[in-house]
Coordinates of C-alpha atoms in Angstrom, one line a residue:
Chain A
X823 CA -89.4 -73.0 205.8
X824 CA -91.1 -74.6 202.8
X825 CA -89.3 -76.6 200.2
X826 CA -88.5 -74.3 197.2
X827 CA -89.8 -75.3 193.8
X828 CA -86.4 -75.8 192.2
X829 CA -83.2 -76.5 194.1
X830 CA -79.9 -76.8 192.2
X831 CA -77.2 -78.3 194.4
X832 CA -73.5 -78.1 193.5
X833 CA -74.3 -78.8 189.8
X834 CA -71.3 -79.5 187.7
X835 CA -71.3 -80.1 183.9
X836 CA -68.3 -81.3 181.9
X837 CA -67.6 -81.7 178.2
X838 CA -66.0 -85.1 178.1
X839 CA -63.6 -84.5 175.2
X840 CA -60.9 -86.8 173.9
X841 CA -58.3 -84.6 175.5
X842 CA -59.9 -84.8 178.9
X843 CA -62.9 -83.3 180.6
X844 CA -63.6 -79.6 180.4
X845 CA -65.7 -78.3 183.2
X846 CA -68.2 -75.6 182.1
X847 CA -70.3 -75.6 185.3
X848 CA -68.5 -75.9 188.6
X849 CA -70.6 -76.5 191.7
X850 CA -73.5 -74.1 190.9
X851 CA -76.2 -73.9 193.6
X852 CA -79.3 -71.8 193.8
X853 CA -83.0 -72.1 194.6
X854 CA -86.1 -70.8 192.8
X855 CA -89.2 -70.4 195.0
X856 CA -92.8 -70.7 193.9
X857 CA -93.9 -67.7 192.0
X858 CA -90.4 -66.3 191.9
X859 CA -88.6 -65.0 188.9
X860 CA -85.0 -66.0 189.2
X861 CA -82.6 -64.2 186.9
X862 CA -79.4 -65.9 185.8
X863 CA -77.0 -63.4 184.4
X864 CA -73.6 -63.7 182.8
X865 CA -71.5 -63.2 179.7
X866 CA -71.7 -65.5 176.6
X867 CA -70.0 -68.7 177.5
X868 CA -70.5 -68.4 181.2
X869 CA -72.7 -71.5 181.2
X870 CA -76.2 -69.9 181.5
X871 CA -77.8 -72.0 178.8
X872 CA -76.0 -75.1 180.1
X873 CA -77.8 -74.6 183.4
X874 CA -81.2 -74.7 181.7
X875 CA -80.4 -77.7 179.6
X876 CA -78.9 -79.5 182.5
X877 CA -82.1 -79.0 184.6
X878 CA -84.1 -80.5 181.8
X879 CA -81.4 -83.1 181.2
X880 CA -81.2 -82.2 177.5
X881 CA -77.5 -81.7 177.3
X882 CA -76.0 -83.2 174.2
X883 CA -72.9 -85.4 174.2
X884 CA -70.1 -84.8 174.9
X885 CA -71.6 -82.5 177.6
X886 CA -72.8 -84.4 180.7
X887 CA -73.8 -83.7 184.3
X888 CA -70.8 -85.0 186.4
X889 CA -71.8 -83.7 189.8
X890 CA -74.5 -82.3 192.0
X891 CA -78.3 -82.7 192.0
X892 CA -81.3 -81.0 190.8
X893 CA -84.5 -81.2 192.9
X894 CA -87.8 -80.1 191.6
X895 CA -91.0 -80.1 193.7
X896 CA -89.6 -82.7 196.0
X897 CA -88.4 -84.9 193.2
X898 CA -84.7 -85.5 192.3
X899 CA -84.6 -84.9 188.5
X900 CA -81.0 -86.0 188.3
X901 CA -82.1 -89.5 189.6
X902 CA -85.0 -90.0 187.2
X903 CA -85.1 -92.5 184.4
X904 CA -85.5 -91.3 180.9
X905 CA -89.3 -92.0 180.6
X906 CA -90.0 -90.2 183.9
X907 CA -87.8 -87.3 182.8
X908 CA -89.8 -87.0 179.6
X909 CA -92.9 -86.7 181.7
X910 CA -91.4 -83.7 183.5
X911 CA -90.4 -81.9 180.2
X912 CA -93.1 -79.6 179.0
X913 CA -95.6 -80.8 181.7
X914 CA -93.8 -79.6 184.8
X915 CA -90.9 -77.6 183.5
X916 CA -91.0 -76.0 180.0
X917 CA -88.4 -74.2 178.0
X918 CA -88.3 -71.0 175.9
X919 CA -85.2 -71.1 173.8
X920 CA -82.8 -68.4 172.8
X921 CA -83.6 -67.6 169.2
X922 CA -87.2 -67.0 168.1
X923 CA -86.1 -67.6 164.5
X924 CA -84.9 -71.2 165.0
X925 CA -87.1 -72.4 167.8
X926 CA -90.0 -73.5 165.6
X927 CA -90.0 -76.3 163.1
X928 CA -90.1 -74.6 159.7
X929 CA -92.1 -77.3 157.9
X930 CA -95.0 -77.5 160.5
X931 CA -97.8 -75.0 161.0
X932 CA -97.4 -73.3 164.4
X933 CA -100.8 -74.6 165.4
X934 CA -99.6 -78.2 164.9
X935 CA -96.5 -77.5 167.0
X936 CA -98.6 -76.1 169.7
X937 CA -100.9 -79.1 169.4
X938 CA -97.9 -81.4 169.9
X939 CA -97.1 -79.6 173.1
X940 CA -100.7 -80.2 174.3
X941 CA -100.9 -83.8 173.4
X942 CA -97.4 -84.8 174.3
X943 CA -98.4 -86.3 177.7
X944 CA -101.9 -87.5 177.3
X945 CA -104.5 -88.3 174.7
X946 CA -106.5 -85.2 173.7
X947 CA -109.4 -85.2 171.3
X948 CA -108.6 -83.3 168.2
X949 CA -111.4 -80.8 168.8
X950 CA -110.3 -80.1 172.4
X951 CA -106.7 -79.7 171.2
X952 CA -107.6 -77.2 168.5
X953 CA -109.7 -75.2 171.0
X954 CA -106.7 -75.2 173.4
X955 CA -104.4 -74.1 170.6
X956 CA -106.7 -71.2 169.9
X957 CA -106.9 -70.3 173.5
X958 CA -103.1 -70.4 174.0
X959 CA -102.6 -68.2 170.9
X960 CA -105.1 -65.7 172.1
X961 CA -103.5 -65.8 175.5
X962 CA -100.2 -64.4 174.1
X963 CA -102.0 -61.9 171.8
X964 CA -102.0 -63.7 168.5
X965 CA -105.0 -64.1 166.3
X966 CA -106.0 -67.8 166.6
X967 CA -106.5 -67.9 162.9
X968 CA -102.7 -67.9 162.6
X969 CA -102.6 -71.4 163.8
X970 CA -102.4 -72.6 160.2
X971 CA -99.5 -70.3 159.4
X972 CA -96.0 -71.6 159.0
X973 CA -93.2 -70.0 161.2
X974 CA -91.7 -68.1 158.2
X975 CA -95.1 -66.3 157.8
X976 CA -94.9 -64.8 161.2
X977 CA -92.7 -61.9 162.5
X978 CA -89.9 -62.6 165.0
X979 CA -92.0 -61.2 167.9
X980 CA -95.0 -63.4 166.9
X981 CA -92.8 -66.4 166.7
X982 CA -91.4 -65.8 170.2
X983 CA -95.0 -65.4 171.4
X984 CA -95.8 -68.8 169.9
X985 CA -92.9 -70.3 171.7
X986 CA -94.1 -68.8 175.0
X987 CA -97.6 -70.1 174.3
X988 CA -96.0 -73.5 173.7
X989 CA -94.3 -73.3 177.1
X990 CA -97.6 -72.5 178.7
X991 CA -99.4 -75.4 177.1
X992 CA -99.4 -77.7 180.1
X993 CA -99.5 -74.9 182.7
X994 CA -96.1 -76.0 184.1
X995 CA -95.1 -74.5 187.5
X996 CA -91.7 -73.6 186.1
X997 CA -90.6 -72.1 182.8
X998 CA -87.0 -71.8 181.8
X999 CA -86.5 -68.8 179.6
X1000 CA -83.2 -68.7 177.8
X1001 CA -82.6 -65.2 176.4
X1002 CA -86.2 -65.0 175.2
X1003 CA -85.9 -61.5 173.8
X1004 CA -82.3 -61.4 172.5
X1005 CA -83.1 -61.8 168.8
X1006 CA -85.8 -59.1 168.8
X1007 CA -85.7 -55.3 168.4
X1008 CA -86.0 -53.1 171.4
X1009 CA -89.7 -52.3 171.0
X1010 CA -90.8 -55.8 170.5
X1011 CA -88.6 -56.8 173.3
X1012 CA -90.4 -54.4 175.6
X1013 CA -93.8 -55.7 174.5
X1014 CA -92.8 -59.2 175.1
X1015 CA -91.4 -58.6 178.6
X1016 CA -94.6 -56.8 179.5
X1017 CA -96.5 -59.9 178.2
X1018 CA -94.3 -62.3 180.2
X1019 CA -94.7 -60.2 183.4
X1020 CA -98.5 -60.1 182.8
X1021 CA -98.7 -63.9 182.2
X1022 CA -96.5 -64.6 185.2
X1023 CA -98.7 -62.4 187.5
X1024 CA -101.8 -64.0 186.1
X1025 CA -100.8 -67.7 186.2
X1026 CA -98.3 -67.6 189.0
X1027 CA -95.6 -69.8 187.5
X1028 CA -92.0 -69.4 188.4
X1029 CA -89.4 -68.4 185.8
X1030 CA -85.7 -69.1 185.5
X1031 CA -84.9 -66.1 183.3
X1032 CA -81.5 -66.3 181.6
X1033 CA -80.0 -63.2 180.0
X1034 CA -76.8 -61.2 179.7
X1035 CA -78.8 -58.0 180.2
X1036 CA -78.6 -57.3 183.9
X1037 CA -80.6 -54.0 183.7
X1038 CA -83.5 -55.9 182.1
X1039 CA -83.2 -58.4 184.9
X1040 CA -83.4 -55.9 187.7
X1041 CA -86.7 -54.9 186.4
X1042 CA -88.3 -58.3 185.9
X1043 CA -86.7 -60.6 188.4
X1044 CA -87.3 -61.2 192.1
X1045 CA -83.9 -62.8 192.6
X1046 CA -80.7 -62.7 190.6
X1047 CA -77.7 -65.0 190.3
X1048 CA -74.6 -63.9 188.5
X1049 CA -72.6 -66.6 186.7
X1050 CA -69.0 -66.2 185.8
X1051 CA -67.0 -68.9 184.0
X1052 CA -69.2 -71.7 185.2
X1053 CA -69.3 -70.5 188.9
X1054 CA -71.9 -68.4 190.7
X1055 CA -70.2 -65.1 191.7
X1056 CA -73.2 -63.7 193.6
X1057 CA -76.8 -64.4 194.5
X1058 CA -79.2 -62.0 196.0
X1059 CA -82.7 -60.5 195.8
X1060 CA -82.9 -58.2 192.8
X1061 CA -83.1 -54.9 194.8
X1062 CA -80.0 -55.9 196.7
X1063 CA -78.1 -56.6 193.5
X1064 CA -79.2 -53.2 192.2
X1065 CA -78.2 -51.4 195.3
X1066 CA -75.4 -53.2 197.1
X1067 CA -73.8 -55.7 194.8
X1068 CA -70.7 -57.1 196.4
X1069 CA -68.8 -59.0 193.7
X1070 CA -66.6 -56.8 191.5
X1071 CA -67.9 -58.7 188.5
X1072 CA -71.5 -57.9 189.3
X1073 CA -70.6 -54.3 189.8
X1074 CA -68.8 -54.4 186.4
X1075 CA -71.9 -56.0 184.8
X1076 CA -74.1 -53.2 186.2
X1077 CA -71.9 -50.9 184.3
X1078 CA -71.4 -48.5 187.1
X1079 CA -68.3 -48.8 189.2
X1080 CA -68.4 -47.0 192.5
X1081 CA -65.2 -45.0 192.5
X1082 CA -64.6 -43.4 195.9
X1083 CA -62.4 -40.6 194.4
X1084 CA -64.8 -39.6 191.7
X1085 CA -67.9 -37.5 192.5
X1086 CA -70.0 -39.1 189.8
X1087 CA -70.5 -42.6 188.5
X1088 CA -68.7 -43.5 185.3
X1089 CA -69.7 -46.1 182.8
X1090 CA -67.2 -48.9 182.5
X1091 CA -67.0 -52.2 180.7
X1092 CA -65.0 -55.0 182.1
X1093 CA -61.5 -55.2 180.5
X1094 CA -60.4 -58.6 179.3
X1095 CA -62.3 -61.6 178.3
X1096 CA -63.7 -64.6 180.2
X1097 CA -61.2 -67.4 180.7
X1098 CA -60.8 -70.4 178.4
X1099 CA -62.8 -73.1 180.2
X1100 CA -60.0 -75.6 179.4
X1101 CA -57.5 -73.6 181.4
X1102 CA -59.4 -71.7 184.1
X1103 CA -57.2 -69.5 186.3
X1104 CA -56.4 -70.8 189.8
X1105 CA -58.3 -69.2 192.7
X1106 CA -61.1 -66.9 191.9
X1107 CA -61.8 -67.2 188.2
X1108 CA -62.4 -63.5 187.9
X1109 CA -59.1 -62.4 189.4
X1110 CA -57.2 -61.8 186.2
X1111 CA -59.8 -59.2 185.2
X1112 CA -60.4 -57.8 188.7
X1113 CA -58.8 -54.5 189.6
X1114 CA -59.2 -55.0 193.3
X1115 CA -57.6 -58.4 193.6
X1116 CA -55.9 -59.5 196.8
X1117 CA -53.0 -62.0 197.1
X1118 CA -55.5 -64.6 198.2
X1119 CA -57.6 -64.2 195.0
X1120 CA -55.1 -66.1 192.9
X1121 CA -54.4 -68.7 195.5
X1122 CA -57.7 -70.2 196.4
X1123 CA -61.2 -70.1 195.1
X1124 CA -63.5 -68.1 197.5
X1125 CA -66.3 -70.0 199.0
X1126 CA -69.8 -68.4 199.0
X1127 CA -70.0 -66.0 201.9
X1128 CA -73.3 -64.9 203.4
X1129 CA -73.4 -61.1 203.3
X1130 CA -77.0 -60.8 204.5
X1131 CA -79.9 -63.3 204.6
X1132 CA -80.4 -64.4 201.0
X1133 CA -77.3 -62.5 199.8
X1134 CA -74.2 -64.5 199.1
X1135 CA -71.0 -63.6 197.3
X1136 CA -68.0 -65.6 196.4
X1137 CA -65.3 -63.0 196.8
X1138 CA -62.3 -62.5 199.1
X1139 CA -62.9 -58.8 199.4
X1140 CA -64.0 -57.9 202.9
Chain B
X8 CA -98.6 -71.2 141.9
X9 CA -96.5 -68.9 139.8
X10 CA -93.5 -70.7 141.2
X11 CA -94.6 -73.9 139.5
X12 CA -95.3 -72.1 136.3
X13 CA -91.9 -70.6 136.3
X14 CA -90.3 -74.0 137.0
X15 CA -92.3 -75.5 134.1
X16 CA -91.1 -72.7 131.8
X17 CA -87.6 -73.4 132.8
X18 CA -87.9 -77.1 132.0
X19 CA -89.6 -76.3 128.7
X20 CA -86.6 -74.2 127.8
X21 CA -84.1 -76.9 128.9
X22 CA -86.0 -79.5 126.9
X23 CA -86.0 -77.3 123.8
X24 CA -82.3 -76.6 124.2
X25 CA -81.4 -80.3 124.4
X26 CA -83.6 -81.1 121.4
X27 CA -82.0 -78.3 119.4
X28 CA -78.5 -79.4 120.5
X29 CA -79.2 -82.9 119.1
X30 CA -80.1 -81.2 115.8
X31 CA -77.1 -78.9 115.8
X32 CA -74.3 -81.3 116.8
X33 CA -74.3 -83.4 113.6
X34 CA -74.3 -80.3 111.5
X35 CA -71.3 -78.8 113.3
X36 CA -69.0 -81.5 111.9
X37 CA -66.2 -79.9 109.8
X38 CA -66.9 -79.6 106.1
X39 CA -70.2 -80.4 104.6
X40 CA -71.8 -82.5 107.3
X41 CA -73.8 -84.7 105.0
X42 CA -70.9 -85.7 102.8
X43 CA -68.5 -86.0 105.7
X44 CA -70.8 -88.3 107.6
X45 CA -71.8 -90.5 104.7
X46 CA -68.2 -90.7 103.4
X47 CA -67.1 -92.1 106.7
X48 CA -69.4 -95.0 106.5
X49 CA -69.0 -95.7 102.8
X50 CA -69.0 -99.4 102.4
X51 CA -69.7 -100.1 106.0
X52 CA -73.3 -99.1 106.0
X53 CA -76.2 -100.7 104.3
X54 CA -78.2 -98.5 101.9
X55 CA -81.1 -98.9 104.4
X56 CA -78.8 -97.5 107.1
X57 CA -77.9 -94.5 105.0
X58 CA -81.6 -93.9 104.1
X59 CA -82.4 -94.1 107.8
X60 CA -79.7 -91.6 108.7
X61 CA -80.9 -89.2 106.0
X62 CA -84.5 -89.6 107.3
X63 CA -83.5 -89.0 110.9
X64 CA -81.4 -85.9 110.6
X65 CA -83.6 -84.5 107.9
X66 CA -80.5 -84.0 105.8
X67 CA -81.7 -82.6 102.5
X68 CA -81.0 -79.7 100.3
X69 CA -83.6 -77.6 102.0
X70 CA -82.5 -74.5 103.9
X71 CA -81.3 -75.1 107.5
X72 CA -84.4 -73.4 109.0
X73 CA -86.7 -75.7 107.0
X74 CA -84.7 -78.7 108.1
X75 CA -85.0 -77.6 111.7
X76 CA -88.7 -77.2 111.5
X77 CA -89.1 -80.6 109.9
X78 CA -86.9 -82.0 112.7
X79 CA -88.9 -80.3 115.5
X80 CA -92.1 -81.6 114.0
X81 CA -90.7 -85.1 113.9
X82 CA -89.6 -85.0 117.5
X83 CA -92.9 -83.5 118.6
X84 CA -94.8 -86.4 117.0
X85 CA -92.4 -88.9 118.4
X86 CA -90.9 -89.7 115.1
X87 CA -87.2 -90.3 115.6
X88 CA -86.5 -92.0 112.3
X89 CA -85.6 -95.5 111.5
X90 CA -83.0 -97.5 113.4
X91 CA -80.1 -98.7 111.2
X92 CA -79.3 -101.7 113.3
X93 CA -82.8 -102.8 113.9
X94 CA -84.0 -102.0 110.4
X95 CA -86.8 -101.5 109.6
X96 CA -88.0 -100.8 113.1
X97 CA -88.6 -97.2 114.0
X98 CA -86.3 -95.7 116.6
X99 CA -89.3 -94.7 118.7
X100 CA -90.5 -98.3 118.9
X101 CA -87.0 -99.7 119.7
X102 CA -86.5 -97.2 122.5
X103 CA -90.0 -97.7 123.8
X104 CA -89.3 -101.4 124.3
X105 CA -86.1 -100.7 126.2
X106 CA -87.5 -97.8 128.2
X107 CA -90.1 -100.1 129.9
X108 CA -87.3 -102.3 131.2
X109 CA -85.1 -99.5 132.3
X110 CA -87.9 -97.7 134.1
X111 CA -88.9 -100.9 135.8
X112 CA -85.3 -101.9 136.8
X113 CA -83.8 -98.5 137.8
X114 CA -87.1 -97.2 139.0
X115 CA -87.5 -99.9 141.6
X116 CA -83.8 -100.1 142.4
X117 CA -83.3 -96.4 142.8
X118 CA -86.4 -95.9 145.0
X119 CA -85.4 -98.9 147.1
X120 CA -81.8 -97.7 147.5
X121 CA -83.0 -94.1 148.4
X122 CA -85.6 -95.3 150.9
X123 CA -83.3 -97.8 152.6
X124 CA -80.3 -95.5 152.6
X125 CA -82.3 -92.5 153.9
X126 CA -84.1 -94.5 156.6
X127 CA -80.7 -95.9 157.8
X128 CA -79.2 -92.4 157.7
X129 CA -81.9 -91.1 160.0
X130 CA -81.5 -94.0 162.4
X131 CA -77.7 -93.8 162.4
X132 CA -77.6 -90.1 163.0
X133 CA -80.2 -90.4 165.8
X134 CA -78.1 -93.0 167.5
X135 CA -74.9 -91.3 166.7
X136 CA -71.9 -93.2 168.2
X137 CA -74.0 -96.3 168.7
X138 CA -73.2 -99.7 167.2
X139 CA -75.2 -99.2 164.0
X140 CA -73.4 -95.9 163.5
X141 CA -70.1 -97.7 163.9
X142 CA -70.8 -100.4 161.4
X143 CA -73.3 -99.3 158.7
X144 CA -71.7 -96.0 157.3
X145 CA -68.1 -97.3 156.8
X146 CA -69.3 -100.7 155.5
X147 CA -71.7 -99.2 152.9
X148 CA -69.3 -96.5 151.9
X149 CA -66.7 -99.2 151.2
X150 CA -69.1 -101.2 149.1
X151 CA -70.3 -98.1 147.3
X152 CA -66.7 -97.3 146.4
X153 CA -66.5 -100.4 144.2
X154 CA -67.2 -99.7 140.5
X155 CA -70.7 -100.6 139.3
X156 CA -69.6 -103.1 136.8
X157 CA -67.2 -104.8 139.2
X158 CA -70.0 -105.2 141.8
X159 CA -72.3 -106.4 139.1
X160 CA -69.9 -109.1 138.0
X161 CA -69.2 -110.1 141.6
X162 CA -72.9 -110.6 142.3
X163 CA -73.3 -112.3 139.0
X164 CA -70.6 -114.8 139.8
X165 CA -71.7 -115.4 143.4
X166 CA -75.5 -115.6 143.1
X167 CA -75.9 -116.3 139.4
X168 CA -73.2 -118.9 138.7
X169 CA -71.9 -120.3 142.0
X170 CA -75.1 -120.4 144.0
X171 CA -77.5 -120.4 141.1
X172 CA -80.1 -118.5 143.0
X173 CA -81.1 -116.1 140.3
X174 CA -81.0 -116.0 136.5
X175 CA -78.0 -114.3 135.0
X176 CA -79.2 -112.6 131.9
X177 CA -82.2 -111.0 130.1
X178 CA -85.3 -109.5 131.5
X179 CA -87.4 -112.7 131.5
X180 CA -87.0 -116.4 130.7
X181 CA -87.1 -117.2 127.0
X182 CA -89.8 -119.9 127.4
X183 CA -92.3 -117.7 129.2
X184 CA -94.9 -115.9 127.1
X185 CA -95.1 -112.2 127.9
X186 CA -98.5 -111.3 129.3
X187 CA -100.4 -110.6 132.5
X188 CA -99.6 -114.0 134.0
X189 CA -98.2 -114.9 137.3
X190 CA -95.5 -117.0 135.7
X191 CA -94.3 -114.1 133.6
X192 CA -94.4 -111.6 136.5
X193 CA -92.3 -114.0 138.6
X194 CA -89.8 -114.4 135.7
X195 CA -89.5 -110.6 135.4
X196 CA -89.0 -110.2 139.1
X197 CA -86.3 -112.8 139.4
X198 CA -84.5 -111.6 136.4
X199 CA -84.4 -108.1 137.8
X200 CA -83.2 -109.2 141.2
X201 CA -79.5 -109.3 140.6
X202 CA -79.2 -106.1 138.5
X203 CA -81.4 -104.3 141.0
X204 CA -79.4 -105.6 143.9
X205 CA -76.3 -104.2 142.2
X206 CA -77.7 -100.7 141.9
X207 CA -79.1 -100.8 145.5
X208 CA -75.8 -102.0 147.0
X209 CA -73.8 -99.6 145.0
X210 CA -75.8 -96.5 145.9
X211 CA -77.3 -97.1 149.3
X212 CA -74.2 -96.0 151.1
X213 CA -74.1 -92.6 149.6
X214 CA -77.8 -92.0 150.5
X215 CA -77.0 -93.1 154.1
X216 CA -74.1 -90.7 154.4
X217 CA -76.0 -87.9 152.8
X218 CA -78.9 -88.3 155.2
X219 CA -76.7 -88.9 158.2
X220 CA -74.9 -85.6 157.6
X221 CA -77.9 -83.4 157.1
X222 CA -79.6 -85.1 160.0
X223 CA -76.8 -84.4 162.4
X224 CA -76.9 -80.8 161.3
X225 CA -80.6 -80.6 161.9
X226 CA -80.3 -82.4 165.3
X227 CA -78.3 -79.3 166.5
X228 CA -81.2 -77.0 165.7
X229 CA -83.1 -75.2 168.4
X230 CA -86.5 -76.6 167.3
X231 CA -85.3 -80.1 167.9
X232 CA -84.2 -79.2 171.4
X233 CA -87.5 -77.5 172.0
X234 CA -89.4 -80.5 170.6
X235 CA -87.6 -82.6 173.3
X236 CA -88.4 -80.0 175.9
X237 CA -92.1 -80.4 175.1
X238 CA -91.7 -83.9 176.3
X239 CA -92.6 -85.5 172.9
X240 CA -91.9 -89.1 172.3
X241 CA -88.4 -89.6 170.8
X242 CA -89.8 -91.2 167.7
X243 CA -91.9 -88.2 167.0
X244 CA -89.1 -85.8 167.5
X245 CA -86.9 -87.9 165.2
X246 CA -89.4 -88.2 162.4
X247 CA -91.6 -85.1 162.4
X248 CA -89.0 -82.6 163.6
X249 CA -85.6 -83.8 162.6
X250 CA -85.9 -86.2 159.7
X251 CA -88.7 -84.2 158.0
X252 CA -86.3 -81.2 157.8
X253 CA -83.3 -83.2 156.9
X254 CA -85.2 -84.6 154.0
X255 CA -85.3 -81.2 152.2
X256 CA -81.7 -81.0 151.0
X257 CA -81.7 -84.7 150.6
X258 CA -84.5 -84.8 148.1
X259 CA -82.7 -82.2 146.0
X260 CA -79.6 -84.4 145.7
X261 CA -81.9 -87.2 144.8
X262 CA -83.1 -85.3 141.8
X263 CA -79.5 -84.5 140.8
X264 CA -78.4 -88.1 141.3
X265 CA -81.0 -89.5 138.9
X266 CA -78.8 -88.6 135.9
X267 CA -75.9 -90.6 137.3
X268 CA -78.2 -93.4 138.1
X269 CA -79.0 -93.8 134.4
X270 CA -75.4 -94.0 133.5
X271 CA -74.8 -96.5 136.3
X272 CA -77.6 -98.7 135.1
X273 CA -76.0 -98.7 131.6
X274 CA -73.1 -100.7 133.0
X275 CA -75.4 -102.9 135.0
X276 CA -77.5 -103.6 132.0
X277 CA -74.5 -104.5 130.0
X278 CA -73.2 -107.0 132.5
X279 CA -76.6 -108.7 132.9
X280 CA -77.6 -108.4 129.2
X281 CA -80.7 -106.6 130.4
X282 CA -82.6 -105.2 127.4
X283 CA -83.0 -101.6 128.7
X284 CA -81.8 -98.3 127.4
X285 CA -78.2 -98.8 128.4
X286 CA -78.0 -102.1 126.7
X287 CA -79.6 -100.6 123.6
X288 CA -77.1 -97.7 123.7
X289 CA -74.1 -99.9 123.7
X290 CA -75.5 -101.9 120.9
X291 CA -76.2 -98.7 118.9
X292 CA -72.7 -97.4 119.5
X293 CA -71.1 -100.7 118.4
X294 CA -73.1 -100.8 115.2
X295 CA -72.8 -97.1 114.6
X296 CA -76.6 -96.7 114.6
X297 CA -76.7 -92.9 114.7
X298 CA -80.4 -92.5 114.7
X299 CA -80.8 -94.8 117.6
X300 CA -77.9 -93.1 119.5
X301 CA -79.5 -89.7 119.0
X302 CA -82.9 -91.0 120.0
X303 CA -81.5 -92.5 123.2
X304 CA -79.6 -89.4 124.2
X305 CA -82.7 -87.4 123.7
X306 CA -84.8 -89.8 125.7
X307 CA -82.3 -89.9 128.6
X308 CA -82.0 -86.1 128.6
X309 CA -85.7 -85.7 128.7
X310 CA -86.1 -88.4 131.4
X311 CA -83.6 -86.6 133.6
X312 CA -85.4 -83.4 133.1
X313 CA -88.7 -85.1 133.9
X314 CA -87.3 -86.6 137.0
X315 CA -86.0 -83.3 138.2
X316 CA -89.3 -81.6 137.5
X317 CA -90.9 -84.3 139.6
X318 CA -88.5 -83.7 142.4
X319 CA -89.2 -80.0 142.2
X320 CA -92.9 -80.6 142.6
X321 CA -92.2 -82.8 145.6
X322 CA -90.0 -80.2 147.1
X323 CA -92.7 -77.5 146.8
X324 CA -95.0 -79.9 148.5
X325 CA -92.5 -80.7 151.3
X326 CA -91.2 -77.2 152.0
X327 CA -93.8 -74.5 152.8
X328 CA -91.2 -71.9 152.3
X329 CA -90.8 -72.8 148.6
X330 CA -94.5 -72.3 148.2
X331 CA -94.6 -68.8 149.4
X332 CA -91.3 -67.5 148.1
X333 CA -92.9 -66.1 144.9
X334 CA -96.1 -64.9 146.4
X335 CA -94.6 -62.4 148.8
X336 CA -91.1 -61.5 147.6

C-alpha cells in the first residue's frame, strides 16, 4: 500500500486560556489519498476549520497543536521549522477560505494578489507573472482583463473564483477548501462546485473539502469524515456514508433517520446543541443528544471501530 | 472624480461658514455692538487700536449687508486689518510671520510622531504579547497622559537648563542673521528640538495605541490568514496586507487630531517662547488685540480645514473603495 498524500494522526488542538486548556480537537485521525476529495463534515464549532488551519500551522494564539502529527508527502509538517513550513504553504498545500467576501485584500487589485501567490516562493519575471495571472483567471472562467479590478468591483462568485485561482497558482497537490461556497447563493454555488470538480478532474489535485452540508459532500467527495465536538464520529467512502452510515450523528446529519416502525423516511433535525468545549460530556460526546444511547455511552468514549475496510465509526451501538 | 468635487464643495461651505461666523460673533454682542465694544476699552485702548478695530470689523454706519460684503472682500484679498498690539503692522503680516514657525515646528513634530507611533503600533501588534508589546504601549500611554505644558517644562528643565544641550527659547539665536545659511538653519533646528520633542513624546503613544488596535483587528481578517497561506514572507503580509488596511481608519483620525495638535502646540510655544501662532494668540489675548485674535482664529480654522481636505485626498488615494463609491452607487 502506498503512502497517502496527507496523514493526520491523533491531532489535538487546545486553546491555552488563562483558566486552563480547552480542547477543541481531540485525537483526530484521517488520511487523504492522491487525487481523492476528502470531505470533512460537522456543525459550526465542531473544529472543521481548526483542522485546516492546524494542517497549515496557521492557528493563532491561544490555539495551539498539543498532540499528534501531520504527515504530508512523506514529510512531517508538525516537525518543520517556520521557514520550511512557509515553503509548504501555497506551494504544496493551499487554502481556500470560508468567506469569499473577506478573503481578498480590499486595497489590492486581484491580479496583484494572484501575482503574490505566484512569486511567493521564487523569483518570477514581471512579464511571466502577469501572463500566469491571466492564465489562472481564464482557468477559473474570469476575463483576464479583470486582473486590475479591486475585490469590491467583483461579485461574490467571481471573488471566490479568484481565491480558487490563487490556490491553484503553484499547482499544489493538496488544496484545503474551507466552506468555499457558503457565502454564495445556490445557483452560483452550483456553478462553482462544477468548476471545482472540473479543475480537480483536470489537474488531479487532492482536496480536503470542509462543509456542514453533507448532501453536497455526498456528491463531490470520494471519502467523508464526520466531526463532532472535536472528535471524528465516522469515516467512510462517500457511498458508504450515503447508504450505510453507522453513527447516529451521521444519520442525523443526513436528515433521514431510519425508523423501523415507520414505512417512510421522515426528515429530522438533531435536537439539542453541540456541547460546550470547556465542559464536554463524559463518554461519547454525542450521547446527550443521542436517542439510542446505551449505558456504556456516558461511561467511556468509544474507540474507532472498523465496520468494513475503510469504514470506521466511534460508537458503542452494535 | 465627482467624489472629490463634492468634498471640495463641502470644504468651501465649511470655510464660508467659519468666515461668516467670525463676522457675526462680534455683532451678536448685546446692545449696539460698536458702542458696547468701544465703551469697554475706553481709556485702555490707544486711538490707533480703536481705529484698527473699526477697520477690521468694518464697523460703520453702512447697512449690515454692505458691511458683510466689505468684510468678505477684505478676507478674500487677505486683508485682515491692522493689529492693535503690533501697530501699525497688518494682521496678515503678523500672522504670516508666526505661521511659518508653527508650520515648521508642528508640521515636523506631528508627522514624526505619527510616523513613529504608527510604525511602532504595527510592530507591536504584529508581535502581540512580545517584549516590545509589553513595554512600549503602557510606557508611551503613561507619558502621553502628562499635560503638554508639564511635559514641556520638564524637558525644558532637564535638557535646557540642567544639561544645557538645547536652547531654551525663541526660534533661532538672536545673533544669527536670518537667511539661507548653514548657521541659521542649524540654529533653527536646534531651537525647534525641545518643543518638537515635547509634541512627539506627548502624542506618539496615542498613535501607537490607535494603530495597534486597528492592526489587531485587521490581523484577524481572512485575507491576512490567506496571505499567510500563500506562503508569503511575514514582512510582506505585515506591510502590504495588514498594515496597509489598518492605515485607513488611522489616517482619518490623523486628520481629526490635527485640530487638537494646534491647540497643543499653543501651550508648547508658550513654554518655549516660540514665535508661532500659539504664542501670538496668547500675546493677542493679553493685550486685547481683537483684530489679531480674529485673524488667528480664522487662520487656525482654515488650516484645520485644509489639513482635513488633504487627509481626504490621501484617503481617496489609499482606499480604492472610496474612489468608486460615487461612480456606481
